[in-house]
Coordinates of C-alpha atoms in Angstrom, one line a residue:
Chain A
X203 CA 37.1 62.5 100.5
X204 CA 35.5 64.0 97.4
X205 CA 35.8 67.7 98.4
X206 CA 39.6 67.3 99.1
X207 CA 42.0 68.4 96.4
X208 CA 42.6 65.5 94.0
X209 CA 46.2 64.1 93.9
X210 CA 46.1 64.3 90.1
X211 CA 43.8 66.2 87.8
X212 CA 44.2 66.1 84.1
X213 CA 41.9 68.1 81.8
X214 CA 41.8 68.0 78.0
X215 CA 45.4 66.9 77.5
X216 CA 46.5 67.0 73.8
X217 CA 49.9 66.1 72.4
X218 CA 51.1 65.5 68.8
X219 CA 54.5 64.5 67.5
X220 CA 56.0 65.6 64.3
X221 CA 55.0 68.5 62.0
X222 CA 52.9 68.9 58.9
X223 CA 51.9 65.7 57.0
X224 CA 53.8 63.4 59.3
X225 CA 52.2 64.8 62.4
X226 CA 50.5 62.3 64.6
X227 CA 48.2 63.1 67.4
X228 CA 48.9 60.7 70.3
X229 CA 46.7 62.2 73.0
X230 CA 43.4 63.5 71.8
X231 CA 42.0 65.2 74.9
X232 CA 42.6 63.0 77.9
X233 CA 40.8 63.9 81.1
X234 CA 41.0 62.0 84.3
X235 CA 41.3 62.4 88.1
X236 CA 43.0 60.4 90.8
X237 CA 41.8 61.3 94.3
X238 CA 43.8 61.2 97.4
X239 CA 44.3 57.6 98.6
X240 CA 42.7 56.2 95.4
X241 CA 44.1 53.4 93.2
X242 CA 43.2 54.1 89.6
X243 CA 44.2 51.8 86.7
X244 CA 44.5 52.8 83.1
X245 CA 43.9 50.1 80.5
X246 CA 44.4 50.6 76.8
X247 CA 45.7 48.9 73.7
X248 CA 49.4 49.0 72.9
X249 CA 50.4 52.2 71.4
X250 CA 47.6 54.1 72.9
X251 CA 49.9 56.8 74.3
X252 CA 50.2 55.7 77.9
X253 CA 53.9 56.3 77.8
X254 CA 53.4 59.8 76.4
X255 CA 50.8 60.5 79.1
X256 CA 53.3 59.4 81.8
X257 CA 56.0 61.6 80.3
X258 CA 53.6 64.5 80.4
X259 CA 52.7 63.8 84.0
X260 CA 56.4 63.4 84.9
X261 CA 57.1 66.8 83.2
X262 CA 59.5 65.5 80.6
X263 CA 57.2 66.8 77.8
X264 CA 54.8 69.7 77.7
X265 CA 51.3 69.2 76.4
X266 CA 50.1 71.0 73.3
X267 CA 46.9 71.8 75.1
X268 CA 45.3 71.0 78.4
X269 CA 46.2 71.1 82.1
X270 CA 47.9 68.8 84.6
X271 CA 47.5 69.6 88.2
X272 CA 49.3 67.6 90.9
X273 CA 48.0 68.1 94.4
X274 CA 46.1 71.2 93.1
X275 CA 49.3 72.9 91.7
X276 CA 49.8 73.4 88.0
X277 CA 52.3 70.8 86.8
X278 CA 52.7 71.3 83.1
X279 CA 56.4 70.6 82.3
X280 CA 57.3 70.5 86.0
X281 CA 59.5 67.6 87.1
X282 CA 60.0 65.9 90.5
X283 CA 56.3 66.0 91.5
X284 CA 55.7 62.2 91.3
X285 CA 57.0 59.0 92.7
X286 CA 57.6 56.7 89.7
X287 CA 58.0 53.0 89.1
X288 CA 58.9 52.0 85.5
X289 CA 58.3 48.8 83.7
X290 CA 62.0 47.7 83.9
X291 CA 63.2 47.7 87.5
X292 CA 65.9 50.3 86.4
X293 CA 68.1 49.8 89.5
X294 CA 71.6 51.3 89.3
X295 CA 73.9 48.2 89.0
X296 CA 76.7 50.1 90.9
X297 CA 74.6 50.8 93.9
X298 CA 73.6 48.3 96.6
X299 CA 69.9 47.5 97.0
X300 CA 69.6 49.8 99.9
X301 CA 71.5 52.6 98.1
X302 CA 69.2 52.2 95.2
X303 CA 66.2 52.8 97.4
X304 CA 68.0 55.8 99.0
X305 CA 68.7 57.3 95.6
X306 CA 65.0 58.1 94.9
X307 CA 64.7 59.7 98.4
X308 CA 67.9 61.7 97.9
X309 CA 66.7 63.1 94.6
X310 CA 63.4 64.0 96.2
X311 CA 65.3 66.0 98.8
X312 CA 65.0 63.6 101.8
X313 CA 68.1 64.0 104.1
X314 CA 70.6 61.2 103.6
X315 CA 70.4 59.9 107.1
X316 CA 66.7 59.7 107.1
X317 CA 66.8 58.0 103.7
X318 CA 69.2 55.4 105.1
X319 CA 67.0 54.6 108.2
X320 CA 63.9 54.3 106.0
X321 CA 65.4 52.1 103.4
X322 CA 66.9 49.6 106.0
X323 CA 63.6 49.5 107.9
X324 CA 61.5 48.9 104.9
X325 CA 63.8 46.4 103.2
X326 CA 63.6 44.3 106.3
X327 CA 59.8 44.7 106.4
X328 CA 59.4 43.4 102.9
X329 CA 61.7 40.5 103.5
X330 CA 64.7 41.8 101.6
X331 CA 66.7 42.9 104.7
X332 CA 69.4 40.3 103.9
X333 CA 69.9 41.8 100.5
X334 CA 70.3 45.4 101.6
X335 CA 74.1 45.4 101.0
X336 CA 74.2 43.2 97.9
X337 CA 74.1 44.4 94.3
X338 CA 70.9 44.3 92.2
X339 CA 72.1 41.7 89.7
X340 CA 72.0 39.1 92.5
X341 CA 68.2 39.6 92.8
X342 CA 65.5 37.8 90.8
X343 CA 63.3 39.8 88.5
X344 CA 60.5 39.7 91.1
X345 CA 62.8 40.9 93.9
X346 CA 64.1 43.7 91.7
X347 CA 60.6 44.9 91.1
X348 CA 59.9 44.9 94.8
X349 CA 62.9 47.1 95.4
X350 CA 61.7 49.3 92.5
X351 CA 58.3 49.5 94.1
X352 CA 59.7 50.3 97.5
X353 CA 61.7 53.1 96.0
X354 CA 58.5 54.7 94.7
X355 CA 56.6 53.9 97.9
X356 CA 59.1 55.7 100.1
X357 CA 59.5 58.7 97.9
X358 CA 57.8 61.6 99.6
X359 CA 55.7 62.7 96.6
X360 CA 52.0 61.9 97.3
X361 CA 51.2 60.7 93.8
X362 CA 52.6 57.3 92.6
X363 CA 52.8 56.6 88.9
X364 CA 53.3 52.9 88.1
X365 CA 54.0 52.2 84.4
X366 CA 53.1 48.5 83.7
X367 CA 55.3 47.4 86.6
X368 CA 54.7 43.7 86.2
X369 CA 54.6 43.6 82.4
X370 CA 58.0 42.0 82.2
X371 CA 57.5 39.3 84.8
X372 CA 56.4 35.7 84.3
X373 CA 52.8 34.8 85.1
X374 CA 53.4 33.2 88.5
X375 CA 55.8 35.9 89.7
X376 CA 53.3 38.5 88.5
X377 CA 50.5 36.9 90.5
X378 CA 52.7 36.9 93.7
X379 CA 53.7 40.5 93.0
X380 CA 50.0 41.6 92.6
X381 CA 49.1 40.0 95.9
X382 CA 52.2 41.6 97.6
X383 CA 51.6 45.1 96.2
X384 CA 47.9 44.8 97.3
X385 CA 48.9 44.0 100.9
X386 CA 51.4 46.8 101.1
X387 CA 49.2 49.4 99.5
X388 CA 46.2 48.5 101.6
X389 CA 48.2 49.3 104.8
X390 CA 49.5 52.4 103.3
X391 CA 47.1 54.1 100.9
X392 CA 48.6 56.5 98.5
X393 CA 47.2 58.0 95.3
X394 CA 48.2 55.6 92.5
X395 CA 47.9 55.8 88.8
X396 CA 48.6 52.3 87.5
X397 CA 49.0 51.4 83.8
X398 CA 48.4 47.8 82.8
X399 CA 47.4 45.6 80.0
X400 CA 45.6 43.1 82.2
X401 CA 42.0 43.6 83.0
X402 CA 42.2 41.1 85.9
X403 CA 45.2 42.9 87.4
X404 CA 43.4 46.2 87.2
X405 CA 40.2 44.8 88.8
X406 CA 42.1 43.1 91.6
X407 CA 44.1 46.2 92.6
X408 CA 42.0 49.3 91.7
X409 CA 39.2 51.4 93.0
X410 CA 38.5 52.6 89.5
X411 CA 39.4 51.4 86.0
X412 CA 39.7 53.8 83.1
X413 CA 39.8 52.6 79.5
X414 CA 41.8 54.4 76.9
X415 CA 41.0 54.4 73.2
X416 CA 43.7 53.7 70.6
X417 CA 45.5 56.9 69.6
X418 CA 44.6 59.7 69.6
X419 CA 43.9 58.5 73.1
X420 CA 41.0 59.6 75.2
X421 CA 39.3 58.0 78.2
X422 CA 36.3 56.2 76.7
X423 CA 35.0 54.4 79.7
X424 CA 35.2 54.5 83.4
X425 CA 34.2 51.8 85.9
X426 CA 34.2 51.8 89.6
X427 CA 35.4 48.5 91.2
X428 CA 33.0 47.8 94.0
X429 CA 34.8 45.0 95.9
X430 CA 35.6 45.7 99.6
X431 CA 39.1 45.7 100.8
X432 CA 41.2 43.8 101.9
X433 CA 40.9 41.8 98.7
X434 CA 42.4 38.5 97.6
X435 CA 42.4 36.4 94.6
X436 CA 39.2 34.6 95.7
X437 CA 37.7 37.5 93.9
X438 CA 38.4 36.0 90.5
X439 CA 35.8 33.3 91.0
X440 CA 33.0 35.7 91.9
X441 CA 30.4 36.3 89.2
X442 CA 30.4 40.0 89.7
X443 CA 34.2 40.1 89.0
X444 CA 33.6 38.2 85.8
X445 CA 30.7 40.4 84.8
X446 CA 32.8 43.6 85.2
X447 CA 35.7 41.9 83.4
X448 CA 33.5 41.0 80.5
X449 CA 32.1 44.6 80.4
X450 CA 35.5 46.2 80.2
X451 CA 36.7 43.6 77.7
X452 CA 33.8 44.5 75.4
X453 CA 34.6 48.2 75.6
X454 CA 38.1 47.5 74.6
X455 CA 37.0 45.3 71.8
X456 CA 34.6 47.9 70.5
X457 CA 37.7 49.7 69.3
X458 CA 38.9 46.7 67.5
X459 CA 41.9 46.1 69.6
X460 CA 42.6 44.2 72.8
X461 CA 45.8 44.5 74.8
X462 CA 47.8 41.4 75.5
X463 CA 47.0 39.8 78.7
X464 CA 43.3 40.7 78.5
X465 CA 41.2 37.6 78.0
Chain B
X215 CA 87.4 37.0 89.4
X216 CA 89.5 36.0 92.4
X217 CA 93.0 34.6 92.4
X218 CA 91.8 31.3 91.1
X219 CA 90.3 32.9 88.0
X220 CA 93.5 35.0 87.4
X221 CA 95.6 31.9 87.6
X222 CA 93.3 30.1 85.1
X223 CA 93.7 33.0 82.6
X224 CA 97.5 33.3 83.1
X225 CA 98.7 29.8 82.9
X226 CA 98.1 29.0 79.2
X227 CA 100.0 32.0 77.8
X228 CA 102.7 31.5 80.6
X229 CA 103.1 27.8 79.6
X230 CA 103.3 28.7 75.9
X231 CA 106.0 31.4 76.7
X232 CA 108.1 28.9 78.6
X233 CA 107.8 26.3 75.8
X234 CA 108.9 29.0 73.3
X235 CA 111.9 29.9 75.5
X236 CA 112.9 26.3 75.9
X237 CA 112.7 25.8 72.1
X238 CA 114.8 28.9 71.6
X239 CA 117.4 27.7 74.1
X240 CA 117.5 24.3 72.4
X241 CA 118.0 25.8 68.9
X242 CA 120.9 28.0 70.3
X243 CA 122.5 25.1 72.1
X244 CA 122.4 23.0 68.9
X245 CA 124.3 25.8 67.2
X246 CA 121.6 26.4 64.6
X247 CA 121.8 30.2 65.0
X248 CA 124.9 32.3 65.4
X249 CA 125.0 33.8 69.0
X250 CA 125.8 37.3 67.7
X251 CA 122.7 37.2 65.6
X252 CA 120.4 35.8 68.3
X253 CA 121.8 35.0 71.7
X254 CA 120.1 32.2 73.7
X255 CA 117.7 33.1 76.6
X256 CA 120.3 31.9 79.2
X257 CA 123.0 34.1 77.6
X258 CA 120.7 37.1 77.8
X259 CA 119.9 36.4 81.4
X260 CA 123.6 36.1 82.2
X261 CA 124.4 39.3 80.5
X262 CA 121.5 41.0 82.2
X263 CA 122.8 39.9 85.6
X264 CA 126.3 41.0 84.8
X265 CA 125.2 44.6 84.0
X266 CA 122.2 44.6 86.4
X267 CA 123.1 47.9 88.2
X268 CA 123.4 49.8 85.0
X269 CA 120.3 48.2 83.6
X270 CA 118.2 49.0 86.6
X271 CA 119.4 52.6 86.5
X272 CA 118.1 52.9 83.0
X273 CA 114.9 51.1 83.9
X274 CA 114.3 53.6 86.8
X275 CA 114.7 56.5 84.4
X276 CA 112.2 55.0 82.0
X277 CA 109.8 54.2 84.8
X278 CA 109.9 57.8 86.0
X279 CA 109.3 59.2 82.5
X280 CA 106.5 56.7 81.9
X281 CA 104.7 57.3 85.2
X282 CA 104.8 61.1 85.0
X283 CA 103.7 61.0 81.4
X284 CA 100.9 58.5 82.2
X285 CA 99.7 60.6 85.0
X286 CA 99.8 63.8 83.0
X287 CA 98.1 62.2 80.0
X288 CA 95.4 60.7 82.2
X289 CA 94.7 64.0 83.9
X290 CA 94.5 65.9 80.7
X291 CA 92.3 63.2 79.1
X292 CA 89.9 63.3 82.0
X293 CA 89.8 67.1 82.1
X294 CA 89.1 67.3 78.3
X295 CA 86.5 64.5 78.5
X296 CA 84.6 66.4 81.3
X297 CA 84.8 69.6 79.4
X298 CA 83.6 68.1 76.1
X299 CA 80.8 66.2 77.9
X300 CA 79.5 69.4 79.5
X301 CA 79.8 71.4 76.3
X302 CA 78.2 69.4 73.5
X303 CA 78.8 72.1 71.0
X304 CA 82.5 72.1 71.6
X305 CA 82.5 68.3 71.5
X306 CA 80.9 68.3 68.0
X307 CA 83.6 70.6 66.7
X308 CA 86.6 69.2 68.5
X309 CA 86.0 65.4 68.7
X310 CA 86.6 64.6 65.0
X311 CA 89.8 66.7 65.1
X312 CA 90.9 64.8 68.1
X313 CA 90.5 61.5 66.2
X314 CA 92.3 63.0 63.2
X315 CA 95.2 64.1 65.4
X316 CA 95.9 60.4 66.2
X317 CA 97.0 59.8 62.7
X318 CA 100.1 62.0 63.2
X319 CA 103.0 59.6 64.0
X320 CA 104.6 60.3 67.3
X321 CA 108.0 59.5 65.7
X322 CA 107.5 62.7 63.8
X323 CA 106.3 64.8 66.8
X324 CA 109.1 63.6 69.0
X325 CA 112.0 65.5 67.3
X326 CA 109.7 68.6 67.0
X327 CA 109.1 68.6 70.7
X328 CA 112.9 68.4 71.2
X329 CA 113.4 71.4 69.0
X330 CA 110.7 73.3 70.8
X331 CA 111.4 72.4 74.4
X332 CA 115.1 71.4 74.4
X333 CA 116.8 68.3 75.8
X334 CA 114.9 68.3 79.1
X335 CA 112.4 65.8 80.6
X336 CA 109.5 68.0 79.4
X337 CA 109.4 67.0 75.7
X338 CA 109.6 63.3 76.6
X339 CA 106.9 63.6 79.2
X340 CA 104.7 65.5 76.7
X341 CA 105.2 62.7 74.2
X342 CA 104.1 60.0 76.6
X343 CA 101.2 62.2 77.9
X344 CA 100.1 62.7 74.3
X345 CA 99.9 59.0 73.7
X346 CA 98.1 58.2 77.0
X347 CA 95.7 61.1 76.7
X348 CA 93.7 59.8 73.8
X349 CA 92.5 56.4 75.0
X350 CA 91.6 57.9 78.4
X351 CA 89.7 60.8 76.9
X352 CA 87.8 58.7 74.4
X353 CA 86.9 56.0 76.9
X354 CA 85.7 58.5 79.4
X355 CA 83.6 60.5 76.8
X356 CA 82.1 57.2 75.6
X357 CA 81.3 56.1 79.1
X358 CA 79.7 59.5 80.0
X359 CA 77.5 59.4 76.9
X360 CA 76.5 55.7 77.1
X361 CA 74.2 55.6 80.1
X362 CA 71.4 53.1 80.0
X363 CA 68.4 54.9 78.5
X364 CA 66.0 53.2 81.0
X365 CA 68.1 54.5 83.9
X366 CA 68.3 58.0 82.3
X367 CA 64.5 58.0 81.8
X368 CA 63.9 56.9 85.3
X369 CA 66.2 59.6 86.7
X370 CA 64.4 62.3 84.7
X371 CA 60.9 61.0 85.7
X372 CA 61.8 61.3 89.4
X373 CA 63.0 64.8 88.8
X374 CA 66.8 64.5 88.7
X375 CA 68.6 67.7 87.6
X376 CA 71.6 67.9 85.4
X377 CA 74.1 67.8 88.2
X378 CA 72.4 64.7 89.7
X379 CA 72.4 63.1 86.3
X380 CA 76.1 63.6 86.1
X381 CA 77.1 62.5 89.6
X382 CA 74.6 59.8 90.2
X383 CA 74.3 58.3 86.7
X384 CA 76.8 59.3 84.1
X385 CA 80.0 59.3 86.2
X386 CA 79.4 55.9 87.8
X387 CA 78.4 54.5 84.5
X388 CA 81.6 55.8 82.9
X389 CA 83.9 54.1 85.4
X390 CA 84.3 50.7 83.7
X391 CA 85.0 52.6 80.4
X392 CA 87.6 54.7 82.1
X393 CA 89.4 51.7 83.4
X394 CA 89.4 50.1 79.9
X395 CA 91.0 53.4 78.7
X396 CA 93.5 53.4 81.5
X397 CA 94.6 49.8 80.7
X398 CA 95.2 50.7 77.1
X399 CA 97.1 53.9 78.1
X400 CA 99.2 51.9 80.6
X401 CA 100.2 49.5 77.8
X402 CA 101.1 52.3 75.4
X403 CA 102.9 54.5 78.0
X404 CA 106.1 52.4 78.4
X405 CA 106.4 51.9 74.7
X406 CA 106.0 55.6 74.0
X407 CA 108.5 56.3 76.8
X408 CA 111.1 54.1 75.1
X409 CA 110.4 55.9 71.8
X410 CA 110.9 59.2 73.4
X411 CA 114.2 58.1 74.8
X412 CA 115.2 56.7 71.5
X413 CA 114.7 60.1 69.9
X414 CA 116.7 62.0 72.4
X415 CA 118.0 61.1 75.8
X416 CA 121.1 60.3 77.7
X417 CA 119.6 57.6 79.9
X418 CA 116.7 55.2 80.0
X419 CA 116.0 51.8 78.4
X420 CA 115.3 53.3 75.0
X421 CA 118.7 55.1 75.0
X422 CA 120.3 51.9 76.3
X423 CA 118.7 49.8 73.5
X424 CA 119.9 52.1 70.8
X425 CA 123.4 52.1 72.2
X426 CA 123.6 48.3 72.6
X427 CA 122.1 47.8 69.1
X428 CA 124.7 50.1 67.6
X429 CA 127.5 48.3 69.6
X430 CA 126.4 44.9 68.3
X431 CA 125.4 43.6 71.7
X432 CA 122.1 41.9 71.0
X433 CA 122.0 40.2 74.4
X434 CA 121.8 43.7 76.0
X435 CA 119.0 44.8 73.6
X436 CA 117.0 41.7 74.5
X437 CA 117.6 42.2 78.2
X438 CA 116.2 45.8 77.8
X439 CA 113.3 44.5 75.8
X440 CA 112.4 42.0 78.6
X441 CA 112.4 44.8 81.1
X442 CA 110.2 47.0 78.9
X443 CA 107.7 44.1 78.6
X444 CA 107.8 43.5 82.3
X445 CA 107.2 47.2 83.0
X446 CA 104.3 47.3 80.6
X447 CA 102.7 44.3 82.2
X448 CA 103.2 45.7 85.7
X449 CA 101.5 49.0 84.8
X450 CA 98.7 47.1 83.1
X451 CA 98.3 44.9 86.2
X452 CA 98.2 47.9 88.4
X453 CA 95.4 49.4 86.4
X454 CA 93.5 46.1 86.4
X455 CA 94.0 45.9 90.2
X456 CA 92.7 49.4 90.7
X457 CA 89.7 48.5 88.5
X458 CA 88.9 45.4 90.6
X459 CA 89.2 47.5 93.7
X460 CA 86.8 50.3 92.5
X461 CA 84.3 48.3 90.5
X462 CA 82.9 45.5 92.7
X463 CA 79.4 45.6 91.3
X464 CA 79.7 44.2 87.8
X465 CA 78.1 40.8 87.5
X466 CA 80.8 38.2 87.1
X467 CA 81.1 37.2 83.5
X468 CA 78.6 39.8 82.4
X469 CA 81.1 42.3 81.1
X470 CA 82.0 43.0 77.5
X471 CA 85.3 41.2 77.4
X472 CA 88.8 42.6 77.1
X473 CA 89.1 42.4 80.8
X474 CA 91.2 39.9 82.6
X475 CA 89.3 37.9 85.1

């Protein structure tokens, strides 16, 4: 696995906003790697530039310095190379659930007919088959996020970027969604970069956890998560889980700030 | 939003209108108002029935003028909205002037059009089109520019290009706005058609009203007014029905009002 080309490689990424005295450096040399089939979580205090980092990876902004490589190819300022799941479900209210899933595939260049077959098949598989022809406002928040995740999962780009996808859900729904995402991902391993505020969520899902400093952001700590897969929430009671959690918590606290949801 | 909902919205104003008509009839019957000043509703209805063929002929002329003007104005409004949306520089220069142009009273423009284009259908159609054009153009421009920022960000993140942004985000998003504009234009169009006929025509309800008013026949004026109101309502209802047909996705009750349910 290690000698393969990483799904995402970021080296020395810098980005500032504004000019002169009001200039603020948001990213102060971020470097990280996500390998093929690896689930990597990014934890950092609020305002640590995670959104900016995602916009750079998505190609909406260009870095001031540094390199982004996706699947080995230079990706600075290049769009359409990632599958993306935002914090808000962001489903088009005028498209049916199935048509929303197809939208992501159409824009990625998947032929319409194939997109249709895939969306039907997968909506049925995740238990939303009955909702394929309804409009998104009839779905609960958790169901909308499932559709949003499915949209990213089916997109053909090998790298998935998930930007705090469960941040807006209530605690119980969030728990269910973590378990659900885990089961789908473990059958279907893709390279994932996952931003979260919750250490527990990161530990449950990831192969590796990266800790960001407050801005200007840099990766200050990296921790492998050694638990075997498939995982379940029984993990939370294990002493090792709590030891790692404590360890990451202290790293975050060393910078004087702890994100919400980290306990 | 089904028939039940429509009925629920319609019956209070309908009941009030009936009550008002009854009161009006009563006041006339008691002889409190001279009939040549204000004829009773029944007298107006009788008069309308008596001259029905003539009245309908005038109504047909007005309907033709209104529909052509409405269609032309809508088409022009959509075309300009699309152009201004795709060329932001032109929009910045032209949009304020467009708003400013709405302060010119059409009652002034009407006679000018007659001088320029003669006593044909053209100046009257242009007048109606001019009135319908503005609400459609502004509504469409607003709708195109007011996409949900979360949706726009999502589309850009997954690599949507400008064309895809337009067809898959901005245009669908603009549809409810467009229908709001169409409903306003529909309401204005009949009235502006009547004004156009008032200024210069030899048929149509506007012409008929002017003639009846000058001939001291208030019952005929009121009969024509009732037809104008009915035509406005019919056009509005048609726009609303088209809206319901095209836009099935909006959550019930989750709209921004101004829309009959």
